[in-house]
Tab-separated table of C-alpha atoms in Angstrom:
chain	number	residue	atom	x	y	z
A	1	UNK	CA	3.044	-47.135	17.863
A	2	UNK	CA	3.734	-44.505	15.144
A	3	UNK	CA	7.572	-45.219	15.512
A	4	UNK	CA	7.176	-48.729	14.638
A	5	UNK	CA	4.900	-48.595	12.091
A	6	UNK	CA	7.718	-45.741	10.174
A	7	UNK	CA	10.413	-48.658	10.477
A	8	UNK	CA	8.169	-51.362	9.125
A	9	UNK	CA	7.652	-48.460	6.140
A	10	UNK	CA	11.516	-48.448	5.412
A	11	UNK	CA	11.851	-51.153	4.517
A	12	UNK	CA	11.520	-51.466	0.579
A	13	UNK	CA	9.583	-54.317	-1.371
A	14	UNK	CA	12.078	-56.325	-3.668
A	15	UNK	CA	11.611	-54.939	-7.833
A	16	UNK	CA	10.277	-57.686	-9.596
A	17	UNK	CA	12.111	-57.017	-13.223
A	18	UNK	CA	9.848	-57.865	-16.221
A	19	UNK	CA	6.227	-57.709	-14.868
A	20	UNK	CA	4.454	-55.740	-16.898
A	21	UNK	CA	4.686	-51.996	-17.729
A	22	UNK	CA	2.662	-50.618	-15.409
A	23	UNK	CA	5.303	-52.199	-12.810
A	24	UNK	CA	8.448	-49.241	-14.302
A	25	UNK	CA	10.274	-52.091	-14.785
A	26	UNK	CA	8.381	-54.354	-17.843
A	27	UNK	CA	9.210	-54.638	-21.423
A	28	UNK	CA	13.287	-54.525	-21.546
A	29	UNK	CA	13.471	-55.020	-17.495
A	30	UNK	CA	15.911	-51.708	-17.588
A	31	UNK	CA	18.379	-53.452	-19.970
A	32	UNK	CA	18.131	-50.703	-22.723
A	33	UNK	CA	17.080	-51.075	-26.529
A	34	UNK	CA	19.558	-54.088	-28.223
A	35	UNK	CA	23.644	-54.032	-27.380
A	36	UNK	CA	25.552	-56.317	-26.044
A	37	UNK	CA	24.554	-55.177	-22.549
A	38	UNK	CA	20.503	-56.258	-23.117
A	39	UNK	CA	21.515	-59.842	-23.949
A	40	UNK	CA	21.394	-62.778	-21.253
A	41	UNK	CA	24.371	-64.187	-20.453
A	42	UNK	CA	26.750	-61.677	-20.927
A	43	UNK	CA	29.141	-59.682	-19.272
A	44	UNK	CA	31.944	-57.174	-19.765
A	45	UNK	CA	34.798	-58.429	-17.439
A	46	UNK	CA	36.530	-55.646	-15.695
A	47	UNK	CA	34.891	-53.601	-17.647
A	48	UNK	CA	33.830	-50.010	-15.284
A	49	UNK	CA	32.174	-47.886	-17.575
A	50	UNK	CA	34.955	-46.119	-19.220
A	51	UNK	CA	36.989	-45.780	-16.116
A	52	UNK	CA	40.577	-46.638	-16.317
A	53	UNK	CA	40.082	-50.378	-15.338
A	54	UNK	CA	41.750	-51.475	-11.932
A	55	UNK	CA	44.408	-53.900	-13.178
A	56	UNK	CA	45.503	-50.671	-15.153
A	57	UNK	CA	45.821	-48.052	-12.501
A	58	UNK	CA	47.682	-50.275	-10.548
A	59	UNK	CA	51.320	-50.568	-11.196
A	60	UNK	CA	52.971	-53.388	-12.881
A	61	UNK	CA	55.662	-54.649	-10.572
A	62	UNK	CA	58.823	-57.000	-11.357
A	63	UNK	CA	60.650	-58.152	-14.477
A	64	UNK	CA	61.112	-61.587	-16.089
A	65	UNK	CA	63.720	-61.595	-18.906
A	66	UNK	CA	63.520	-64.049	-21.441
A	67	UNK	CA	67.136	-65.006	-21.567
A	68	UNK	CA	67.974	-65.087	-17.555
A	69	UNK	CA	70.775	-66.228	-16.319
A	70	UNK	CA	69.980	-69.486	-13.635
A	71	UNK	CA	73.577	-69.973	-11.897
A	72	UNK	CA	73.387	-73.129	-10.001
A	73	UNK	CA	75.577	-73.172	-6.560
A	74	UNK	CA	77.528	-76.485	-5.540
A	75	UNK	CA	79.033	-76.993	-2.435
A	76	UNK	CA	82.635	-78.161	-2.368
A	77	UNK	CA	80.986	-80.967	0.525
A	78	UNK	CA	78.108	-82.142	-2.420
A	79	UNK	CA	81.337	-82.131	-4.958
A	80	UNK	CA	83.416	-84.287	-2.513
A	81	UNK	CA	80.245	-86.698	-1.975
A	82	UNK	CA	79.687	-87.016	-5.670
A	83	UNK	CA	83.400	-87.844	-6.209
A	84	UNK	CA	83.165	-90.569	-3.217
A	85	UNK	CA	79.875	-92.441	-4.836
A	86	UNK	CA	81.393	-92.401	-8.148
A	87	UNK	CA	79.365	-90.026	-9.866
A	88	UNK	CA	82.136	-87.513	-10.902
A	89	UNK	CA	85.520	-88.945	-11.835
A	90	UNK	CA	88.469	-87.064	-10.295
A	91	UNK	CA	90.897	-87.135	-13.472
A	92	UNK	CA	88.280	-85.576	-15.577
A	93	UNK	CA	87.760	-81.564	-16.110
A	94	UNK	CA	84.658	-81.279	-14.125
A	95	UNK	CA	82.809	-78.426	-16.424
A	96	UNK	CA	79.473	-77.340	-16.547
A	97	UNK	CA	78.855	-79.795	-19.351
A	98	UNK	CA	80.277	-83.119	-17.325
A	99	UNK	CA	77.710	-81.985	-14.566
A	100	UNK	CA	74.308	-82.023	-16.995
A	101	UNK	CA	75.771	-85.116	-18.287
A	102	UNK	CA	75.603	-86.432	-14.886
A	103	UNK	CA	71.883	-84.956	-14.245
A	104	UNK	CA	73.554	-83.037	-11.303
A	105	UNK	CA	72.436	-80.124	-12.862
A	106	UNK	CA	69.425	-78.864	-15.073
A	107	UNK	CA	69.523	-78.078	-18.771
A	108	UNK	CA	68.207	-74.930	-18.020
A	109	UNK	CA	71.324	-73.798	-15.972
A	110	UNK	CA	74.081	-71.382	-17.951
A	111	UNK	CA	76.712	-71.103	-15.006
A	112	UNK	CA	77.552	-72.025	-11.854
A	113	UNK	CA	79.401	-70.826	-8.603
A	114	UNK	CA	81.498	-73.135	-6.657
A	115	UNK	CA	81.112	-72.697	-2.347
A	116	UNK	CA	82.973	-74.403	-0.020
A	117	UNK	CA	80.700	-75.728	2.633
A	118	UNK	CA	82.000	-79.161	3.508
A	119	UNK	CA	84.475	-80.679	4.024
A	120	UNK	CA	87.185	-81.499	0.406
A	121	UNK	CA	90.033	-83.229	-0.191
A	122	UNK	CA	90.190	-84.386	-3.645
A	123	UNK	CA	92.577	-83.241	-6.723
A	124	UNK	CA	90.173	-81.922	-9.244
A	125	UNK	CA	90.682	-79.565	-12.172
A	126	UNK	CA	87.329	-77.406	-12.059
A	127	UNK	CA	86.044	-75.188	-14.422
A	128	UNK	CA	83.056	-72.589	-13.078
A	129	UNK	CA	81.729	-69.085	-13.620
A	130	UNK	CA	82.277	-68.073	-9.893
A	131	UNK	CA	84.279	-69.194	-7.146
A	132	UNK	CA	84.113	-67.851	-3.696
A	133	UNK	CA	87.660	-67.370	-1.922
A	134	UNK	CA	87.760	-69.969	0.855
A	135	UNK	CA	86.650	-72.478	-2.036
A	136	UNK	CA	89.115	-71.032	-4.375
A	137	UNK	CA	91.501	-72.006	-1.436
A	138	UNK	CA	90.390	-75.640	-0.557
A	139	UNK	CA	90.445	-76.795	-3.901
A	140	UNK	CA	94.325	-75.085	-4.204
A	141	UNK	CA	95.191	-76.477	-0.925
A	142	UNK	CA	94.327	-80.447	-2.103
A	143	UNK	CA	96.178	-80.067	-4.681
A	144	UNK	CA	93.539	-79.227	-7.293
A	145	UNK	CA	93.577	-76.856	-10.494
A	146	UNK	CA	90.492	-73.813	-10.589
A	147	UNK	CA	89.488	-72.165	-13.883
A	148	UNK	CA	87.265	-68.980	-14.171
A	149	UNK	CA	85.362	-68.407	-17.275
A	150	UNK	CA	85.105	-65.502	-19.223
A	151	UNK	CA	82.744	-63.211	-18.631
A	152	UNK	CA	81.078	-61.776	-21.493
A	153	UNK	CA	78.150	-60.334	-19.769
């Protein structure tokens, strides 16, 4: 009987804050004298006591420059389909400039690399930013014109 009546002991009786000073707890309820701290309602956010805070010891990862470069990729098979419904005429320069007129690319877009998945077989004169060499090749091989731009950066 003793064992059971040393666990019913343990366990502690809740502090009821603000009771009275007699209870160790009255008066300011353990909030201090004044400061920000003793007021209702408020809290430091990730504040921890003069500890360097966790969103600082951890380290900052990644890199978003404010003038990136978003190159676009386009698909010799998407050109060839775009030339078919009429949205891209063939004796035209098709330039980064002719495809945001279009809407087939974004404003936001500065270059763009031409791949050849798909099947082509138009005569286009093309200017791009990148080419890879079996496009470079298709495009030669129906008869078309490629120019690269110049790189600055």
């Amino acid at each position: 009987m003793t064992s059971l009546n040393t666990l019913t002991n343990l366990k502690t009786k809740k502090i009821r804050v603000g009771r009275g000073i007699g209870s160790g707890k009255g008066k300011t309820s353990g909030r201090g004298v004044k400061g920000q701290k003793s007021r209702s309602g408020v809290a430091i956010k990730s504040f921890e006591g003069g500890q360097m805070p966790l969103y600082r010891r951890l380290p900052k990862r990644g890199f978003k420059p404010l003038n990136k470069n978003d190159v676009a990729v386009i698909n010799l098979g998407d050109l060839q389909n775009f030339i078919d419904s009429k949205k891209i005429m063939v004796d035209e320069k098709i330039d980064i400039n002719a495809l945001k007129k279009t809407k087939l690319l974004r404003k936001s877009i500065n270059k763009f690399k031409v791949l050849s998945n798909g099947n082509f077989n138009s005569k286009i004169d093309i200017v791009a930013d990148y080419f890879s060499k079996t496009a470079q090749e298709k495009i030669e091989k129906a008869g078309g014109q490629i120019t690269v731009k110049n790189q600055s950066k």
